[in-house]
Short mmCIF file of C-alpha atoms in Angstrom, two decimals:
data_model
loop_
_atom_site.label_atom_id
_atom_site.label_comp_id
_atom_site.label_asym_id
_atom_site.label_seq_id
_atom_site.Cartn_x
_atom_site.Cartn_y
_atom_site.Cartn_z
CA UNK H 298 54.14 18.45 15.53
CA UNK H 299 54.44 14.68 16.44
CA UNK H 300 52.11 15.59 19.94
CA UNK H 301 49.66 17.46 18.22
CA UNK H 302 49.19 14.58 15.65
CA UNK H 303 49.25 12.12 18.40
CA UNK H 304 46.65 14.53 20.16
CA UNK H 305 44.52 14.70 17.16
CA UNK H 306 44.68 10.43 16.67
CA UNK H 307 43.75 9.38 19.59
CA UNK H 308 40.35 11.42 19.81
CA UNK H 309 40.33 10.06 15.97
CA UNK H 310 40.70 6.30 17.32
CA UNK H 311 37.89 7.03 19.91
CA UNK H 312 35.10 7.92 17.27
CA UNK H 313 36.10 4.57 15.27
CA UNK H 314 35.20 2.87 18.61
CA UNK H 315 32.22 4.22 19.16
CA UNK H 316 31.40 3.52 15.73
CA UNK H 317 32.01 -0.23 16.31
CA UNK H 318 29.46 0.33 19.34
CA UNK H 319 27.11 1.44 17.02
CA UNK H 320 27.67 -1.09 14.53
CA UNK H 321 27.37 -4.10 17.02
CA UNK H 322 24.26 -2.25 18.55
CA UNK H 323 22.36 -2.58 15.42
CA UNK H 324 23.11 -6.09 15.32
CA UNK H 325 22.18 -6.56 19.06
CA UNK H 326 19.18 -4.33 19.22
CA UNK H 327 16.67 -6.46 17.36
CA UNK H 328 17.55 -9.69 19.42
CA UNK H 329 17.08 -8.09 22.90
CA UNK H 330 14.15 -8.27 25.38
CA UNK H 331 11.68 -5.50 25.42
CA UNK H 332 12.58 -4.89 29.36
CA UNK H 333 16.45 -3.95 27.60
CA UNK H 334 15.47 -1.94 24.79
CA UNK H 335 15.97 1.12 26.92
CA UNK H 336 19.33 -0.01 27.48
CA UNK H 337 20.18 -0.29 24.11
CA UNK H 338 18.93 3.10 23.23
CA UNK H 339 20.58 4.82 25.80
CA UNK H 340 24.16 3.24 24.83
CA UNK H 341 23.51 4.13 21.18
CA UNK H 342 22.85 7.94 21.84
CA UNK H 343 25.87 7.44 24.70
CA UNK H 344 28.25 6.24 21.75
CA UNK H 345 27.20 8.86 19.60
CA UNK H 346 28.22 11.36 21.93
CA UNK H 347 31.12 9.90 22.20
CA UNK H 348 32.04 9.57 18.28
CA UNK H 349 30.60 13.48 17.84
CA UNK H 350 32.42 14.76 21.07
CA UNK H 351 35.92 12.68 19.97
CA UNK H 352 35.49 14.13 16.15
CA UNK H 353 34.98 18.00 17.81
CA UNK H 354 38.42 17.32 19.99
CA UNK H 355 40.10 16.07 16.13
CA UNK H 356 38.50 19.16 14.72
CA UNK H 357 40.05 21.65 17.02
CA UNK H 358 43.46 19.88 16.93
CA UNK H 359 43.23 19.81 12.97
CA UNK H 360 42.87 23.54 12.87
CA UNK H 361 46.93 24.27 14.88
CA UNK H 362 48.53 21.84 12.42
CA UNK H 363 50.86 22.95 9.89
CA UNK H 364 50.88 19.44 7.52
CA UNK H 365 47.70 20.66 4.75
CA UNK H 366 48.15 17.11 3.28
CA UNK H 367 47.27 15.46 6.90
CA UNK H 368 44.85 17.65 7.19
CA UNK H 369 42.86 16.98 4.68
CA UNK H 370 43.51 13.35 4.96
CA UNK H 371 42.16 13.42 8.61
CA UNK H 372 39.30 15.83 8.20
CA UNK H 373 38.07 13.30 4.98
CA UNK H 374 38.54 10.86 7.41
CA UNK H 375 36.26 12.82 10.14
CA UNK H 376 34.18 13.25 8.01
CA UNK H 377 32.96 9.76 7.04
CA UNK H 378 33.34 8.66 10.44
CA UNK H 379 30.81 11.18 11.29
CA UNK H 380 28.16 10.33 8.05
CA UNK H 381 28.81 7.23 9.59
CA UNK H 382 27.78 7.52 12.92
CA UNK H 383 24.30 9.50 11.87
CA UNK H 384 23.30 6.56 9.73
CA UNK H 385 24.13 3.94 12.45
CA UNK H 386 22.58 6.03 15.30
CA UNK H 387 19.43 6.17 13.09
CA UNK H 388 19.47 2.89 12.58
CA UNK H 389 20.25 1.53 16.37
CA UNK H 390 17.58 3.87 17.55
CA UNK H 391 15.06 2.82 14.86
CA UNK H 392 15.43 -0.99 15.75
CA UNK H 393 14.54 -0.02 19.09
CA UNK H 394 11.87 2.13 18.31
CA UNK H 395 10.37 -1.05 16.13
CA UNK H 396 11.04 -3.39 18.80
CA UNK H 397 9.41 -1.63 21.72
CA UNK H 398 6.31 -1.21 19.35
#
């Protein structure tokens, strides 16, 4: 049980980091030069694969374990890291999209 949930955390500690990605991207995005705007829209659909790919790997994990109250706590969990990541993708990609225009 302990390997599994270790199995299922570390995908888990992935998606937060690609949600700090995201986060500093949205900060950074605005400030860059046109010629890197590419750049930073590329690493913000790049760290949303990540989070979304990470959160499928705690998904399949959370299905074998036998613990319903971790469950639940880690799927509530999965799931606001991934509302999370659609808002912050949006808004990476839509700081680009205003800065390139």
């Amino acid at each position: 049980a302990s390997a599994l949930f270790e199995a299922t955390r570390v995908p888990q500690q992935v998606a937060e980091l690609g949600i700090d990605l995201l986060q500093e991207l949205c900060t950074l995005a605005p400030l860059g030069s046109k010629q890197s705007m590419s750049d930073a829209a590329v690493a913000a659909h790049l760290a949303t694969a990540a989070v979304r790919s990470a959160l499928l790997n705690v998904r399949i994990n959370l299905a074998y374990m036998r613990d319903r109250a971790m469950v639940e706590e880690m799927e509530k969990a999965a799931c606001a890291l991934d509302e999370q990541c659609t808002r912050l993708s949006e808004r990476a990609v839509s700081a680009v999209a205003q800065r390139i225009s």
